[in-house]
CSV table of C-alpha atoms in Angstrom, one decimal:
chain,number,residue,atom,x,y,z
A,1,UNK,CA,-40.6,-20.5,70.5
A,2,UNK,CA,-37.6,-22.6,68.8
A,3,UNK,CA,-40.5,-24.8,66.9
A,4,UNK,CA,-41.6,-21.4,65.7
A,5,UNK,CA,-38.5,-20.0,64.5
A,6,UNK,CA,-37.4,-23.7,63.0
A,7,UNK,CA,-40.4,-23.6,60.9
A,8,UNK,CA,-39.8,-20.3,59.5
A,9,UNK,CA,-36.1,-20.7,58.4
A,10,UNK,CA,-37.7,-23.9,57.0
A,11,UNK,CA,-40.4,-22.2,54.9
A,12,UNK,CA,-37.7,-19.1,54.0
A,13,UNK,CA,-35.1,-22.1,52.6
A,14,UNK,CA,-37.5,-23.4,50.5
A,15,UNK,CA,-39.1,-19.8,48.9
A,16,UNK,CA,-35.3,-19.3,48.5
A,17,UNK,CA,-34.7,-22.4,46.9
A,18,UNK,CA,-37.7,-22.1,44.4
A,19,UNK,CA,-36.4,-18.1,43.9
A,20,UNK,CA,-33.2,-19.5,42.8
A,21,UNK,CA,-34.8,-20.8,40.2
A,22,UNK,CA,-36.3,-18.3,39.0
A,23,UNK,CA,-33.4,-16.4,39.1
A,24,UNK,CA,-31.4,-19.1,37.5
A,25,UNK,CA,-33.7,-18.6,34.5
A,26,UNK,CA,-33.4,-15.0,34.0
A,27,UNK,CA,-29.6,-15.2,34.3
A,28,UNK,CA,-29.6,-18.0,32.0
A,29,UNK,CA,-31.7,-15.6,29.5
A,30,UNK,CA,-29.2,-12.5,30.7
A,31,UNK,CA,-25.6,-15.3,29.5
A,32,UNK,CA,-27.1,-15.2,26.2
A,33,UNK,CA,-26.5,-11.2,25.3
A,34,UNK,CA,-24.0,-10.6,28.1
A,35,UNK,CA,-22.9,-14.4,30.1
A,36,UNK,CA,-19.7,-12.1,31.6
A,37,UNK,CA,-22.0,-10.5,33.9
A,38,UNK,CA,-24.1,-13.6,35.0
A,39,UNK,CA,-21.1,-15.1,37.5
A,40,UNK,CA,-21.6,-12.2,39.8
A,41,UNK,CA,-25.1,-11.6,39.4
A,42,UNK,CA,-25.7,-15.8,40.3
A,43,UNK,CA,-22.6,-14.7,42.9
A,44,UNK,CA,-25.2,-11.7,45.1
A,45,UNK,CA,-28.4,-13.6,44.9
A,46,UNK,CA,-26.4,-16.3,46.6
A,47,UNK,CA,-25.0,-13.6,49.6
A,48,UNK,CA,-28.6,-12.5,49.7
A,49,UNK,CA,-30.2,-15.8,50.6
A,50,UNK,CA,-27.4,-16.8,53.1
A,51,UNK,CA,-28.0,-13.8,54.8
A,52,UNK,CA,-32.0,-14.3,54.8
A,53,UNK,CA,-31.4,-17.9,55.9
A,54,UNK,CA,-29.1,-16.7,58.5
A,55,UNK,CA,-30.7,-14.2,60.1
A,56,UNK,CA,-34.3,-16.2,60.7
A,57,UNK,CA,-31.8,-19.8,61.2
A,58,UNK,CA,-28.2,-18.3,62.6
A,59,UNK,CA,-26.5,-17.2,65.7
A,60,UNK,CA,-24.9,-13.9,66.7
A,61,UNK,CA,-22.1,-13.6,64.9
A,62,UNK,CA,-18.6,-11.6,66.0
A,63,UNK,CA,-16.7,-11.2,62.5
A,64,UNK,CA,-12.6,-10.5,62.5
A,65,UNK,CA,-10.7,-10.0,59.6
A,66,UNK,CA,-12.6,-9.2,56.6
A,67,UNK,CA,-9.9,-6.9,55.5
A,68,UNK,CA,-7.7,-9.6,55.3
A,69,UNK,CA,-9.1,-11.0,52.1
A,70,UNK,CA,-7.2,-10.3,49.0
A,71,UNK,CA,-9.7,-8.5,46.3
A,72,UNK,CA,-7.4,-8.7,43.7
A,73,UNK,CA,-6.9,-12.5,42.6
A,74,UNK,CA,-8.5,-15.7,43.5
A,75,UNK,CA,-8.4,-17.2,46.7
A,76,UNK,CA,-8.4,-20.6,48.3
A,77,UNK,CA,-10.7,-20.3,51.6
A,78,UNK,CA,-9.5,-23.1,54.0
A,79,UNK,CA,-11.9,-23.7,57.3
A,80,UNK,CA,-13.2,-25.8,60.0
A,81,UNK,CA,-16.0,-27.1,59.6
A,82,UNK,CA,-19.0,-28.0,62.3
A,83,UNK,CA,-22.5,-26.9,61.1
A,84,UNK,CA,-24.4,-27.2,58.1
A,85,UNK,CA,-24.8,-23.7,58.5
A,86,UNK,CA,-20.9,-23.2,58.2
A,87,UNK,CA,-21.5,-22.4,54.6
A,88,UNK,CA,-24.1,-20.1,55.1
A,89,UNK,CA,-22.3,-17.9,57.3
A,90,UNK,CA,-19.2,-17.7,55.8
A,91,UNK,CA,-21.2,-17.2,52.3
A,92,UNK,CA,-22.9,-14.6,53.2
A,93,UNK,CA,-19.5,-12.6,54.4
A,94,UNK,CA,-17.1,-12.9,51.6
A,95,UNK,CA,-17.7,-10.1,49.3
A,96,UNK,CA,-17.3,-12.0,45.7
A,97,UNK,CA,-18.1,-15.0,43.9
A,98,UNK,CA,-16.8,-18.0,45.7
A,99,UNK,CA,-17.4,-21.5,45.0
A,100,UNK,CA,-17.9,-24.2,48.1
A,101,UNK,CA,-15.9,-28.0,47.6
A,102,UNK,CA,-19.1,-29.7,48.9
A,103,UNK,CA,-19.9,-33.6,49.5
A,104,UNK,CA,-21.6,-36.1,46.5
A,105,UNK,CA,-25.1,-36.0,48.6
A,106,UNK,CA,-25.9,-32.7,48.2
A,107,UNK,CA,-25.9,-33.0,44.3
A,108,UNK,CA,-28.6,-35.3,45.1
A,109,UNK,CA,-31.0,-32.2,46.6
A,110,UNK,CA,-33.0,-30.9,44.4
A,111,UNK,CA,-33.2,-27.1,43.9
A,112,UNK,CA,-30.2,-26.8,46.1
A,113,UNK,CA,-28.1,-28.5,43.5
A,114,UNK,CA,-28.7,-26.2,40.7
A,115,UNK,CA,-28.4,-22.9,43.0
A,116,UNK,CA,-24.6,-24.6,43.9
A,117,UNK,CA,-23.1,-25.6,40.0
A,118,UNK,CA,-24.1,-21.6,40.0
A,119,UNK,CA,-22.0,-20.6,41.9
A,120,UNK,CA,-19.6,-22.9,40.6
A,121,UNK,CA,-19.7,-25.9,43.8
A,122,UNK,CA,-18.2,-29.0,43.1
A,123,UNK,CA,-19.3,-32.0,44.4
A,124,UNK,CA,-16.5,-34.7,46.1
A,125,UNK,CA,-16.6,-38.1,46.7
A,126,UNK,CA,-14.4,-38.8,49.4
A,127,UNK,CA,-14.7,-42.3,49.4
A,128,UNK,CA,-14.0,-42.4,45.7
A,129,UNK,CA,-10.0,-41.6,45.4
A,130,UNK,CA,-10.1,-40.9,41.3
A,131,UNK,CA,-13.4,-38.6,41.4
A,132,UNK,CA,-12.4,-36.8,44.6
A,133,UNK,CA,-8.7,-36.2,42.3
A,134,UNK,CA,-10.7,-34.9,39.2
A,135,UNK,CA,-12.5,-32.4,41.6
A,136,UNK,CA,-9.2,-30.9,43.3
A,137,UNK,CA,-7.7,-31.1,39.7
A,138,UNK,CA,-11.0,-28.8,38.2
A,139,UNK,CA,-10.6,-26.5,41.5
A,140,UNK,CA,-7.3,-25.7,40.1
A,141,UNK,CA,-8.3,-24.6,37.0
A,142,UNK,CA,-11.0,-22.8,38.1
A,143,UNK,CA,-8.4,-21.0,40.9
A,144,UNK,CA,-6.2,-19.9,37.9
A,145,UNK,CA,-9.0,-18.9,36.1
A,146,UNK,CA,-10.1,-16.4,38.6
A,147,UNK,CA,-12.4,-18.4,40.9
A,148,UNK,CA,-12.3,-18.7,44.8
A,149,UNK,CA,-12.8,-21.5,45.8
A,150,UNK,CA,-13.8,-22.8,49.9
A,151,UNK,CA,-13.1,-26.2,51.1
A,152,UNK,CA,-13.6,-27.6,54.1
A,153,UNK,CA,-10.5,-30.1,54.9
A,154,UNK,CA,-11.3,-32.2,57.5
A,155,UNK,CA,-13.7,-34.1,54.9
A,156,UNK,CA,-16.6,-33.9,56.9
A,157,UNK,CA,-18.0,-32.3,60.2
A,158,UNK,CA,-16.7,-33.0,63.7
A,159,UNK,CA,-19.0,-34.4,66.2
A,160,UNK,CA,-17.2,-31.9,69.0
A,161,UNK,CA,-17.1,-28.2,69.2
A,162,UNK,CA,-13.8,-27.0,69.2
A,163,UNK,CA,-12.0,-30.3,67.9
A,164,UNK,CA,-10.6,-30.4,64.9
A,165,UNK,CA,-9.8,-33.5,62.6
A,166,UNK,CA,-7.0,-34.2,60.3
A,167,UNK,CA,-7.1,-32.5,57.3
A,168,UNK,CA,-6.2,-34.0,54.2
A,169,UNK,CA,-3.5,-32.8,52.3
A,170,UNK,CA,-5.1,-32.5,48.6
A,171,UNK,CA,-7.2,-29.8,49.5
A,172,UNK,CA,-4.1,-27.7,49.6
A,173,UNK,CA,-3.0,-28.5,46.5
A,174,UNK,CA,-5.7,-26.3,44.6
A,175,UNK,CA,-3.6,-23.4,46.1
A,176,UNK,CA,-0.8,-24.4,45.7
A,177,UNK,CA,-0.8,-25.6,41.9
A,178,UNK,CA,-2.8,-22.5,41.2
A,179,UNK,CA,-0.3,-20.7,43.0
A,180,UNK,CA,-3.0,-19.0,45.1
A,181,UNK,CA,-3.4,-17.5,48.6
A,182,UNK,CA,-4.7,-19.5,51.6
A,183,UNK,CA,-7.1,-17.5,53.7
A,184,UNK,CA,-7.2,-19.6,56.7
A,185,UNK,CA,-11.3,-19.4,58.2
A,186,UNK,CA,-12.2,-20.2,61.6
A,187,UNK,CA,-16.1,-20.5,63.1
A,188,UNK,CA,-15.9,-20.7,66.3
A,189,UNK,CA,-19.2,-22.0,68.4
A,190,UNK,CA,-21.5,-22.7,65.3
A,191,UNK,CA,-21.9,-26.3,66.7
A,192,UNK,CA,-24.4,-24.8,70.0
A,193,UNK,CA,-26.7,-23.1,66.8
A,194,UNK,CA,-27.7,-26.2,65.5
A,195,UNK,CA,-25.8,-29.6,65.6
A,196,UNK,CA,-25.0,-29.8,69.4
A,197,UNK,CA,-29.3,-29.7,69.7
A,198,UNK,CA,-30.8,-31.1,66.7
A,199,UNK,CA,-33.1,-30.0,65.4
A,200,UNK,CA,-33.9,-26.8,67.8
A,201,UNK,CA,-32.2,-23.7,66.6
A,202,UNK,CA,-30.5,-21.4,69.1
A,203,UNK,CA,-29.2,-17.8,68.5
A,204,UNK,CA,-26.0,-18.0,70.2
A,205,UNK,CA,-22.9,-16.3,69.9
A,206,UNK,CA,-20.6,-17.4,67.1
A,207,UNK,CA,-17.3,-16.0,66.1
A,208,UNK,CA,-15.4,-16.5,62.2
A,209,UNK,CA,-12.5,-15.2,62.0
A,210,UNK,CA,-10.5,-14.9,58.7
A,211,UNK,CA,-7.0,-15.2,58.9
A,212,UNK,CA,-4.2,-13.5,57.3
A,213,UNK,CA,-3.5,-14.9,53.8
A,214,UNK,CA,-0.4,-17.5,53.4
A,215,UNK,CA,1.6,-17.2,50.1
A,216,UNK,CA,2.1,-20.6,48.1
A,217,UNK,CA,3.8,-19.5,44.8
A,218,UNK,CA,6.9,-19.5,46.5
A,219,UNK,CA,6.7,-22.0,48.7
A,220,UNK,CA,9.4,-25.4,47.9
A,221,UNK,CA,8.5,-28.7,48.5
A,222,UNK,CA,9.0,-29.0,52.2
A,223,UNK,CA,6.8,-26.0,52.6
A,224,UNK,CA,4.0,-27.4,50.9
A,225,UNK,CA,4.0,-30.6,52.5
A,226,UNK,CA,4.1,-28.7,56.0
A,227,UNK,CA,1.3,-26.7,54.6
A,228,UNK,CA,-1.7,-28.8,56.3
A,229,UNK,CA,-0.8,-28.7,59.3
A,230,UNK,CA,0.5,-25.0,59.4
A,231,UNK,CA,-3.1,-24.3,58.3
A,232,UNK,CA,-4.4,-26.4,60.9
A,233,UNK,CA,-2.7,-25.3,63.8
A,234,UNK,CA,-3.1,-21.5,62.8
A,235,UNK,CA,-7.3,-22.1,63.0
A,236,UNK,CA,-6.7,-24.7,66.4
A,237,UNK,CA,-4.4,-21.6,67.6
A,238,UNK,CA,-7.5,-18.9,66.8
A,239,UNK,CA,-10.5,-20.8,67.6
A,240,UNK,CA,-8.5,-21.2,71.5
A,241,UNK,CA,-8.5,-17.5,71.1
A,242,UNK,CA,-11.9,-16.8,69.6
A,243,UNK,CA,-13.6,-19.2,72.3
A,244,UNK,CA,-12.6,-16.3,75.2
A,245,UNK,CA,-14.8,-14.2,73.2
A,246,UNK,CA,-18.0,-16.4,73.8
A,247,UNK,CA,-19.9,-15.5,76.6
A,248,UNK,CA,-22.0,-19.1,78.5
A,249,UNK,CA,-24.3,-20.7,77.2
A,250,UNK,CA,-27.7,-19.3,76.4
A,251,UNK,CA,-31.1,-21.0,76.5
């Protein structure tokens, strides 16, 4: 059965994929009359295919805290990160254009890399110090321009559910030189969907939780230097509370 259902997400990724394009085209066509409009029609087309991909490729998922979002100015979404499909549920939850801080290799996908630059991704080197510093330094712009933006601090995906790594400290700076909210975002059990099990897909429970947001326009030096590890033990101290919301294991 999980050969069946692996093979269907697979085939529904790539008709989405080849969609994009096409949808890519017509809002290209739409920016020449009216390009103020294209950001959030690019912006649902992506929320439409996460939801697609997760509901044939994702868990059960328990969501807290939607209300906690600010609607009225850009936000910096700051999560844990476990799954590939991380992206896709948080994606297909937050209700307005947000761009994903996403590692070099996936500009090297094709279809999938075009689909991200519209929704305004950028792409990070982590091993290259000055490219990864022009990324944060463009997320800031694009923060106090108007655009959310989600990173995923830790730099890359932990091997363990419910460990978190260190998270680096110049992914905060996009809020806090854009003056920006925080929304802390924890997923809690994503890891048993896919990862913990490659490549069989399971459709287990999975809990995201996003946190109340933290002001940094305010905040002095000290604050901001504390700020990584606030964040971090506010999503340790929720995904230790989340967990009791998981029932055992399913086959």
């Amino acid at each position: 059965m999980w050969v069946i259902r692996l093979v269907l997400t697979v085939l529904v990724v790539v008709l989405l994929l080849l969609l994009g394009v096409l949808a890519h085209v017509i809002t290209w066509a739409i920016g020449l009359f009216k390009p103020e409009i294209v950001p959030g029609i690019r912006s649902v087309y992506a929320r439409m295919a996460m939801a697609v991909v997760w509901f044939f490729g994702g868990g059960k998922e328990t969501v807290i805290g939607l209300e906690n979002i600010p609607r009225d100015r850009a936000v910096l979404f700051v999560g844990n990160h476990r799954s590939l499909l991380d992206v896709v549920l948080a994606g297909k939850l937050i209700p307005f254009p947000v761009g994903f801080i996403a590692k070099m290799e996936l500009q090297k996908v094709p279809l999938l890399n075009l689909q991200m630059r519209d929704i305004n991704c950028l792409f990070i080197d982590r091993k290259d110090d000055r490219q990864a510093l022009k990324v944060v330094l463009k997320a800031i712009e694009m923060v106090k321009g108007g655009q959310s933006m989600f990173v995923f601090p830790e730099g890359t995906r932990s091997k363990e559910e419910g460990v978190l790594l260190p998270f680096h400290a110049g992914s905060f700076k996009i809020a806090t030189k854009a003056k920006a909210p925080i929304v802390p975002v924890t997923i809690v059990n994503m890891g048993d969907v896919l990862e913990d099990h490659f490549p069989r897909l399971k459709r287990v429970p999975v809990v995201i939780e996003f946190g109340e947001p933290i002001e940094t326009a305010s905040m002095d030096r000290n604050e901001q230097k504390e700020l990584p590890e606030r964040v971090r033990n506010i999503i340790a101290d929720t995904y230790q509370k989340n967990a009791a919301l998981i029932r055992p294991k399913t086959s």
